[in-house]
PDB file of C-alpha atoms in Angstrom:
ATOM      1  CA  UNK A   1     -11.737 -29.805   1.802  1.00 80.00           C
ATOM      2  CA  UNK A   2     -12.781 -28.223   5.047  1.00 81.00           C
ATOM      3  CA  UNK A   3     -15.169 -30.105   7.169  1.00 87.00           C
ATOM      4  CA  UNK A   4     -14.716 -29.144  10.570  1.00 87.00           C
ATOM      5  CA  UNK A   5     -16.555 -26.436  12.466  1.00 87.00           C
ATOM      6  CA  UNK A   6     -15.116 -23.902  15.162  1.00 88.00           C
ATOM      7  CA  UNK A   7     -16.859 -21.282  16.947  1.00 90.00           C
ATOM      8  CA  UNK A   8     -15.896 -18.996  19.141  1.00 89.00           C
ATOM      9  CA  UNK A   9     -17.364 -16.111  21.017  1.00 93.00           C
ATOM     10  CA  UNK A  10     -16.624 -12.296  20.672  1.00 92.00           C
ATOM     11  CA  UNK A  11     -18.144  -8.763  20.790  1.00 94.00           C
ATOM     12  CA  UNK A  12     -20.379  -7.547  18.780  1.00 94.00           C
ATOM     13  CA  UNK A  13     -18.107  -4.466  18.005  1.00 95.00           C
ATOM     14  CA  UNK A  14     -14.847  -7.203  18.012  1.00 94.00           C
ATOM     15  CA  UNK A  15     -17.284  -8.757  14.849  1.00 94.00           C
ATOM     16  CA  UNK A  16     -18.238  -5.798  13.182  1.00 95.00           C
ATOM     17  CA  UNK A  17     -14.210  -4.744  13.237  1.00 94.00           C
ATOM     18  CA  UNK A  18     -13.288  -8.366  11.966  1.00 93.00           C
ATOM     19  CA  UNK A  19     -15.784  -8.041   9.076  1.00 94.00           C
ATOM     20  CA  UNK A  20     -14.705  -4.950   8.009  1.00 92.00           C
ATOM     21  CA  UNK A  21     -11.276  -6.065   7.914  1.00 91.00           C
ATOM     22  CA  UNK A  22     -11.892  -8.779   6.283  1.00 92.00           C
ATOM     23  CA  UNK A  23     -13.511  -6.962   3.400  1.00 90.00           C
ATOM     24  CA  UNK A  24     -10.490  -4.586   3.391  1.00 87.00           C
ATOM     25  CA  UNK A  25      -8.287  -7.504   2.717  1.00 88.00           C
ATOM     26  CA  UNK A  26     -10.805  -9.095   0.273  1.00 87.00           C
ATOM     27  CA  UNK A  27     -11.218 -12.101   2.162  1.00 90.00           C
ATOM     28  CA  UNK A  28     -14.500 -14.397   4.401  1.00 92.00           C
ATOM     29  CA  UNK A  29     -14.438 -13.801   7.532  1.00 92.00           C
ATOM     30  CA  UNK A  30     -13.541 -17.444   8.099  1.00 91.00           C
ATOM     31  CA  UNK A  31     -10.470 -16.831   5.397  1.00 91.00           C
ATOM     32  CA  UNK A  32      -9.305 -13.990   7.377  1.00 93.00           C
ATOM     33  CA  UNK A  33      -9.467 -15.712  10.696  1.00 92.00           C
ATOM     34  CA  UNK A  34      -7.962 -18.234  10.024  1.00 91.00           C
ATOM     35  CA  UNK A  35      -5.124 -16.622   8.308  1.00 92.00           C
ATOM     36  CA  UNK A  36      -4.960 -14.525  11.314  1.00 90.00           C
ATOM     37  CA  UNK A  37      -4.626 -17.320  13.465  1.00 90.00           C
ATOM     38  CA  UNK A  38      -1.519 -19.241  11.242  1.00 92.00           C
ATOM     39  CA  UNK A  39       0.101 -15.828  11.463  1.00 90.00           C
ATOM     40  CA  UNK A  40      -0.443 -15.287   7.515  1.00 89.00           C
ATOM     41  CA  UNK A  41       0.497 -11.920   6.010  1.00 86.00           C
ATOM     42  CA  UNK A  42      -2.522 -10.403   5.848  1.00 84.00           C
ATOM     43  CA  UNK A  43      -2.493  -7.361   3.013  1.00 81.00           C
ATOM     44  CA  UNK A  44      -5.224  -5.203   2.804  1.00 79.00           C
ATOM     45  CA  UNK A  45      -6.468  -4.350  -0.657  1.00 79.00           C
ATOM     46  CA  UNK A  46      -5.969  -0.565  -2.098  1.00 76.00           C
ATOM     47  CA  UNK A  47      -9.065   1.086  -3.050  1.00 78.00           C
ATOM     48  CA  UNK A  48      -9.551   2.814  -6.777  1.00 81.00           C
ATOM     49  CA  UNK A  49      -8.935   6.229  -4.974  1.00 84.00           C
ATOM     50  CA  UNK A  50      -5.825   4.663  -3.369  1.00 79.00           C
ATOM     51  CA  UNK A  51      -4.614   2.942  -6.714  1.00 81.00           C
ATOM     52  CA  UNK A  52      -4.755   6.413  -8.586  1.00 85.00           C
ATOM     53  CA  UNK A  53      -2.870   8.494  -6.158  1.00 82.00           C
ATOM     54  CA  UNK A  54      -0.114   5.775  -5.927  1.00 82.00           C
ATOM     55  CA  UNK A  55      -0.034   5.827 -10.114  1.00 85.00           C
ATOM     56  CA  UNK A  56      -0.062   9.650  -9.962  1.00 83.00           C
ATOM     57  CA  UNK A  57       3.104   9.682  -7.605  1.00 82.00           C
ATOM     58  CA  UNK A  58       5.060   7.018  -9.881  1.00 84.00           C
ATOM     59  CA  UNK A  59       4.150   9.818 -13.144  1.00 85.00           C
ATOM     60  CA  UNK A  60       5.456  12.312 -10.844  1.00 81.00           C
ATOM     61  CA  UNK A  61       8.872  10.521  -9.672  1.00 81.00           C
ATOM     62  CA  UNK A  62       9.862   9.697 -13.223  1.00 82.00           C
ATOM     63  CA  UNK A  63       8.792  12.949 -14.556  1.00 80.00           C
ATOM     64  CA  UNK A  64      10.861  14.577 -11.681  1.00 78.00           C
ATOM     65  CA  UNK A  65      14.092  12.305 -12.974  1.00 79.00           C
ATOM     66  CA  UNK A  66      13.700  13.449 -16.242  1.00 79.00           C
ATOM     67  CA  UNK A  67      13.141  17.224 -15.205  1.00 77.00           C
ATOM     68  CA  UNK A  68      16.710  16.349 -13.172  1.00 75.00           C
ATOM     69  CA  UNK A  69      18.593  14.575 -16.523  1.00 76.00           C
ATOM     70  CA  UNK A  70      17.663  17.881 -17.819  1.00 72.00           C
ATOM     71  CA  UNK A  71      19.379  19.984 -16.173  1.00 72.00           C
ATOM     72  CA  UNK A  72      22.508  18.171 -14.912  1.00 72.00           C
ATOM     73  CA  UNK A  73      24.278  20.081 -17.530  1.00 71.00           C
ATOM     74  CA  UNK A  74      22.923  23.342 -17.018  1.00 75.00           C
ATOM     75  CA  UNK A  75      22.667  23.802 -13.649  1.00 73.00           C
ATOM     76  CA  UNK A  76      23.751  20.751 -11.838  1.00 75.00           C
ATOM     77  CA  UNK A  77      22.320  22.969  -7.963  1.00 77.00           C
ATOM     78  CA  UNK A  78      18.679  22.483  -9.629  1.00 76.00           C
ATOM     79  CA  UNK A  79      19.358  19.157 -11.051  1.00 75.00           C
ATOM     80  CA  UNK A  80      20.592  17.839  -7.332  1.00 78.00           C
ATOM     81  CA  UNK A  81      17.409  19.163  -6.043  1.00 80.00           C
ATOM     82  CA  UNK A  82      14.962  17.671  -8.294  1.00 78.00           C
ATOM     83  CA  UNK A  83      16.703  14.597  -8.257  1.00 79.00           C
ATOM     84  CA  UNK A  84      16.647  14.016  -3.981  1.00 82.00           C
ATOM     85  CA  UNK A  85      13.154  15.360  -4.623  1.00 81.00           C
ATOM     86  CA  UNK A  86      12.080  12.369  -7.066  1.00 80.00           C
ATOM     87  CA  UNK A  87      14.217  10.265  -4.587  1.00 81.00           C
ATOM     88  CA  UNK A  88      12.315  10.830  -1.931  1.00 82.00           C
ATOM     89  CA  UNK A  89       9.496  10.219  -4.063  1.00 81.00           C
ATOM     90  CA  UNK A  90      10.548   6.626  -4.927  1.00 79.00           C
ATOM     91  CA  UNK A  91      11.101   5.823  -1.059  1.00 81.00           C
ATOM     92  CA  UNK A  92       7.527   6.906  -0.121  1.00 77.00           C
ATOM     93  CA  UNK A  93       6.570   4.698  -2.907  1.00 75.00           C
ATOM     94  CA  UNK A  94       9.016   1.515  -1.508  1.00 74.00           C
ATOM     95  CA  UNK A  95       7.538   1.799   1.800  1.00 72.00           C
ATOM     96  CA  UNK A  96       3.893   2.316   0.261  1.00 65.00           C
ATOM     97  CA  UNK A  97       4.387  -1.504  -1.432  1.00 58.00           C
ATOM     98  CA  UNK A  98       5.153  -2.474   2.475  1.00 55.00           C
TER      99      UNK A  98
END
């Protein structure tokens, strides 16, 4: 339980910037503070917007793999391409998670 009170004095634009990152990470401002100060991980939530882009590039990576299965018979130049294409794809994704 948390009984003890500490105050301390900023901005008004320093507050404004810690409330609105607080909100990004879903947190109180005193939650976010004070995982600020312990040196917590602090991860910022994804909006809606940000949530469907990320879900349209992981349709888009595994539809590029299949497009590449496709053709490594065929024509194995195309296949190569579309397959360091939906690579690259996954790595944008890995460091997106980050």
């Amino acid at each position: 339980m948390k009984r003890e009170f500490i105050q301390f004095r900023c901005s008004i634009y320093e507050k404004k910037m810690l409330k609105l990152k607080a909100r990004r990470a879903g947190l109180s401002l005193s939650e976010y503070c004070r995982s600020s100060a312990f040196g917590y991980n602090i991860i910022e939530r994804l909006t809606p917007e940000q949530l469907e882009r990320y879900s349209l590039l992981v349709k888009y990576k595994n539809n590029f793999k299949r497009i590449s299965n496709m053709f490594k018979k065929r024509n194995l130049r195309i296949s190569k391409e579309v397959e360091q294409l939906a690579e690259e794809i996954r790595k944008h994704l890995y460091n997106f998670n980050k």
